[in-house]
mmCIF file of C-alpha atoms in Angstrom:
data_model
loop_
_atom_site.group_PDB
_atom_site.id
_atom_site.type_symbol
_atom_site.label_atom_id
_atom_site.label_comp_id
_atom_site.label_asym_id
_atom_site.label_seq_id
_atom_site.Cartn_x
_atom_site.Cartn_y
_atom_site.Cartn_z
ATOM 1 C CA MET A 13 -0.190 -0.122 0.055
ATOM 2 C CA THR A 14 1.209 3.114 -0.414
ATOM 3 C CA ASP A 15 2.437 5.630 2.119
ATOM 4 C CA LYS A 16 -0.577 8.125 1.639
ATOM 5 C CA PRO A 17 -4.199 6.716 1.701
ATOM 6 C CA HIS A 18 -6.013 7.203 -1.541
ATOM 7 C CA ARG A 19 -8.850 8.673 1.086
ATOM 8 C CA ASP A 20 -8.989 11.546 3.095
ATOM 9 C CA GLY A 21 -8.946 10.797 6.050
ATOM 10 C CA ASP A 22 -10.745 14.071 7.549
ATOM 11 C CA ALA A 23 -13.724 13.421 4.289
ATOM 12 C CA PHE A 24 -14.017 10.369 5.256
ATOM 13 C CA ILE A 25 -14.961 11.147 8.724
ATOM 14 C CA ALA A 26 -16.923 13.897 7.447
ATOM 15 C CA ALA A 27 -18.725 11.411 5.652
ATOM 16 C CA VAL A 28 -19.576 8.778 9.232
ATOM 17 C CA ASP A 29 -20.437 12.570 10.706
ATOM 18 C CA ALA A 30 -22.976 13.269 8.294
ATOM 19 C CA ALA A 31 -24.143 9.347 7.672
ATOM 20 C CA ILE A 32 -24.357 9.385 11.898
ATOM 21 C CA ALA A 33 -26.404 12.740 12.289
ATOM 22 C CA PHE A 34 -28.520 12.327 9.530
ATOM 23 C CA ASP A 35 -31.363 10.655 11.793
ATOM 24 C CA LYS A 36 -29.981 11.893 15.159
ATOM 25 C CA SER A 37 -32.567 10.101 17.748
ATOM 26 C CA GLN A 38 -33.889 9.559 21.023
ATOM 27 C CA GLY A 39 -33.530 6.380 22.557
ATOM 28 C CA LYS A 40 -30.322 3.834 21.917
ATOM 29 C CA LEU A 41 -29.741 0.545 20.765
ATOM 30 C CA SER A 42 -28.705 -2.280 22.784
ATOM 31 C CA SER A 43 -25.709 -4.290 22.549
ATOM 32 C CA CYS A 44 -28.267 -7.512 22.225
ATOM 33 C CA GLU A 45 -29.925 -5.873 18.914
ATOM 34 C CA PHE A 46 -26.860 -5.061 17.688
ATOM 35 C CA ASP A 47 -25.320 -8.267 17.967
ATOM 36 C CA VAL A 48 -28.575 -9.227 16.109
ATOM 37 C CA MET A 49 -26.705 -7.450 13.688
ATOM 38 C CA ALA A 50 -24.262 -9.105 13.689
ATOM 39 C CA SER A 51 -24.713 -12.391 13.473
ATOM 40 C CA HIS A 52 -26.617 -10.683 9.929
ATOM 41 C CA VAL A 53 -23.773 -9.886 8.223
ATOM 42 C CA ALA A 54 -21.802 -13.272 9.847
ATOM 43 C CA VAL A 55 -25.294 -15.343 8.637
ATOM 44 C CA LEU A 56 -23.543 -14.210 4.916
ATOM 45 C CA LEU A 57 -21.055 -13.895 5.166
ATOM 46 C CA ALA A 58 -21.243 -18.220 5.824
ATOM 47 C CA ASP A 59 -23.649 -17.595 2.334
ATOM 48 C CA ALA A 60 -20.977 -15.954 0.062
ATOM 49 C CA VAL A 61 -18.911 -19.120 1.325
ATOM 50 C CA ALA A 62 -21.135 -21.735 0.634
ATOM 51 C CA ALA A 63 -21.687 -19.740 -2.627
ATOM 52 C CA PHE A 64 -18.434 -19.232 -3.269
ATOM 53 C CA ASN A 65 -17.464 -23.419 -2.749
ATOM 54 C CA ARG A 66 -20.854 -24.138 -5.130
ATOM 55 C CA ASP A 67 -19.004 -21.896 -8.630
ATOM 56 C CA SER A 68 -21.169 -19.077 -8.064
ATOM 57 C CA TYR A 69 -19.529 -16.452 -7.729
ATOM 58 C CA GLY A 70 -22.579 -14.044 -8.172
ATOM 59 C CA THR A 71 -23.451 -15.082 -5.889
ATOM 60 C CA CYS A 72 -20.630 -15.175 -3.181
ATOM 61 C CA VAL A 73 -20.280 -10.859 -4.549
ATOM 62 C CA PHE A 74 -23.252 -10.543 -4.006
ATOM 63 C CA LEU A 75 -23.802 -11.323 -0.576
ATOM 64 C CA SER A 76 -19.652 -10.226 -0.088
ATOM 65 C CA VAL A 77 -20.894 -6.866 -0.998
ATOM 66 C CA THR A 78 -24.070 -6.676 1.077
ATOM 67 C CA ALA A 79 -22.527 -7.968 4.374
ATOM 68 C CA LEU A 80 -20.097 -4.886 3.922
ATOM 69 C CA GLU A 81 -23.104 -2.581 3.718
ATOM 70 C CA GLU A 82 -24.179 -4.274 6.439
ATOM 71 C CA THR A 83 -21.510 -4.169 8.699
ATOM 72 C CA THR A 84 -21.269 0.089 7.875
ATOM 73 C CA LYS A 85 -25.296 0.255 8.438
ATOM 74 C CA ALA A 86 -24.573 -1.396 12.316
ATOM 75 C CA GLU A 87 -22.097 0.611 13.358
ATOM 76 C CA ILE A 88 -23.500 3.381 12.309
ATOM 77 C CA LEU A 89 -27.250 2.526 13.516
ATOM 78 C CA GLY A 90 -25.664 2.068 16.753
ATOM 79 C CA PHE A 91 -24.423 5.931 16.699
ATOM 80 C CA ARG A 92 -27.680 7.475 15.221
ATOM 81 C CA GLY A 93 -30.070 5.323 17.971
ATOM 82 C CA LYS A 94 -33.574 3.659 17.733
ATOM 83 C CA PRO A 95 -35.546 5.509 14.867
ATOM 84 C CA GLY A 96 -37.814 8.548 15.989
ATOM 85 C CA GLN A 97 -41.642 8.331 15.139
ATOM 86 C CA VAL A 98 -41.155 9.666 11.698
ATOM 87 C CA ARG A 99 -38.103 9.103 9.639
ATOM 88 C CA ARG A 100 -36.529 11.343 7.266
ATOM 89 C CA ARG A 101 -35.752 8.464 4.641
ATOM 90 C CA LYS A 102 -34.478 10.532 1.185
ATOM 91 C CA GLY A 103 -31.026 12.083 0.618
ATOM 92 C CA ASP A 104 -29.591 8.817 4.052
ATOM 93 C CA PRO A 105 -27.085 8.224 2.998
ATOM 94 C CA MET A 106 -27.310 4.809 4.911
ATOM 95 C CA LEU A 107 -29.969 3.666 1.673
ATOM 96 C CA SER A 108 -27.406 5.024 -0.302
ATOM 97 C CA HIS A 109 -24.906 1.238 -1.958
ATOM 98 C CA ALA A 110 -22.310 3.757 -2.610
ATOM 99 C CA GLU A 111 -22.180 5.743 0.131
ATOM 100 C CA LYS A 112 -22.034 2.404 2.279
ATOM 101 C CA HIS A 113 -18.910 1.167 0.062
ATOM 102 C CA ARG A 114 -17.787 4.431 0.662
ATOM 103 C CA ILE A 115 -17.973 4.819 4.624
ATOM 104 C CA ALA A 116 -17.023 0.806 4.572
ATOM 105 C CA VAL A 117 -13.892 1.393 2.702
ATOM 106 C CA ARG A 118 -12.073 3.632 5.691
ATOM 107 C CA PRO A 119 -8.126 5.028 6.049
ATOM 108 C CA THR A 120 -7.777 2.240 8.515
ATOM 109 C CA THR A 121 -8.833 -0.628 6.701
ATOM 110 C CA PHE A 122 -4.967 -1.222 4.919
ATOM 111 C CA MET A 123 -3.800 -0.617 8.378
ATOM 112 C CA GLY A 124 -3.712 -4.895 9.946
ATOM 113 C CA ARG A 125 -3.646 -8.182 8.284
ATOM 114 C CA LEU A 126 -5.258 -8.009 5.498
ATOM 115 C CA PRO A 127 -2.028 -6.023 3.306
ATOM 116 C CA LYS A 128 -1.196 -9.249 3.897
ATOM 117 C CA ILE A 129 -3.604 -11.969 2.971
ATOM 118 C CA LEU A 130 -5.097 -9.851 -0.126
ATOM 119 C CA GLY A 131 -1.542 -8.115 -1.358
ATOM 120 C CA ASP A 132 -1.222 -4.441 -1.631
ATOM 121 C CA ASP A 133 -2.391 -4.738 -4.884
ATOM 122 C CA VAL A 134 -5.957 -5.775 -4.317
ATOM 123 C CA CYS A 135 -6.137 -3.804 -1.546
ATOM 124 C CA ALA A 136 -5.081 -0.624 -3.455
ATOM 125 C CA ARG A 137 -7.609 -1.830 -6.461
ATOM 126 C CA LEU A 138 -10.276 -2.011 -3.385
ATOM 127 C CA GLN A 139 -9.946 1.284 -1.948
ATOM 128 C CA ARG A 140 -10.619 2.354 -5.713
ATOM 129 C CA GLU A 141 -13.370 0.641 -6.483
ATOM 130 C CA ALA A 142 -14.842 2.084 -3.618
ATOM 131 C CA GLU A 143 -14.348 5.697 -3.830
ATOM 132 C CA ASP A 144 -14.861 5.705 -7.717
ATOM 133 C CA GLY A 145 -17.905 3.511 -6.906
ATOM 134 C CA VAL A 146 -16.832 0.246 -8.749
ATOM 135 C CA LEU A 147 -18.416 -1.656 -5.972
ATOM 136 C CA ASN A 148 -22.066 -0.280 -6.532
ATOM 137 C CA ARG A 149 -21.615 -1.676 -11.181
ATOM 138 C CA LEU A 150 -19.618 -4.802 -9.108
ATOM 139 C CA ARG A 151 -22.628 -4.978 -6.997
ATOM 140 C CA GLU A 152 -25.802 -4.827 -10.182
ATOM 141 C CA GLN A 153 -23.581 -6.996 -11.726
ATOM 142 C CA SER A 154 -23.296 -9.784 -9.556
ATOM 143 C CA LEU A 155 -27.591 -9.335 -8.749
ATOM 144 C CA TYR A 156 -28.676 -8.862 -12.231
ATOM 145 C CA ILE A 157 -28.949 -9.497 -15.908
ATOM 146 C CA HIS A 158 -27.697 -6.174 -18.599
ATOM 147 C CA VAL A 159 -28.485 -6.377 -21.957
ATOM 148 C CA ASP A 160 -27.817 -4.006 -24.642
ATOM 149 C CA HIS A 161 -25.933 -3.509 -28.245
ATOM 150 C CA THR A 162 -22.920 -6.233 -27.112
ATOM 151 C CA GLY A 163 -25.773 -8.551 -25.925
ATOM 152 C CA VAL A 164 -26.878 -10.401 -23.513
ATOM 153 C CA THR A 165 -24.343 -10.251 -19.259
ATOM 154 C CA THR A 166 -25.695 -12.806 -16.906
ATOM 155 C CA PRO A 167 -23.296 -12.449 -13.727
ATOM 156 C CA ALA A 168 -21.877 -15.713 -14.166
ATOM 157 C CA THR A 169 -20.698 -14.317 -17.298
ATOM 158 C CA ALA A 170 -20.124 -10.631 -15.334
ATOM 159 C CA ILE A 171 -18.122 -12.218 -12.468
ATOM 160 C CA GLU A 172 -14.590 -12.845 -13.158
ATOM 161 C CA VAL A 173 -12.614 -15.081 -10.585
ATOM 162 C CA GLY A 174 -8.789 -15.362 -10.093
#
């Protein structure tokens, strides 16, 4: 990895602050409620592994990216607290796949063991893809059939392994 993170730390903090402040409500989530969200993420990851082992790479990618999004939601919603009676939805960063990806792949993500496991090049690519919206396009390719002037693309043909 490079010495300077791809994403400015101040921009990351601003995005997290905005996501938390969007719907700051009265109540707090309990540790049990957070555990429910964490258990959901664990199921998504286990299902992603099972899909990968069946060579269902599109489903594996979709579940993996969804786990990334749900982890971000659990972290942010833990600071927001329980929603109030009337909840605003328009403009909520937690309803934007791209914003959840940008928040999930934070400056500290690659400070631990991940670069040794994935390699510096893959970590740098993942960070760029979260920033540039590529993860969101990959999420869509892993789920939906696409038809254009070149023909039909399915998740099975769009997701490459390697």
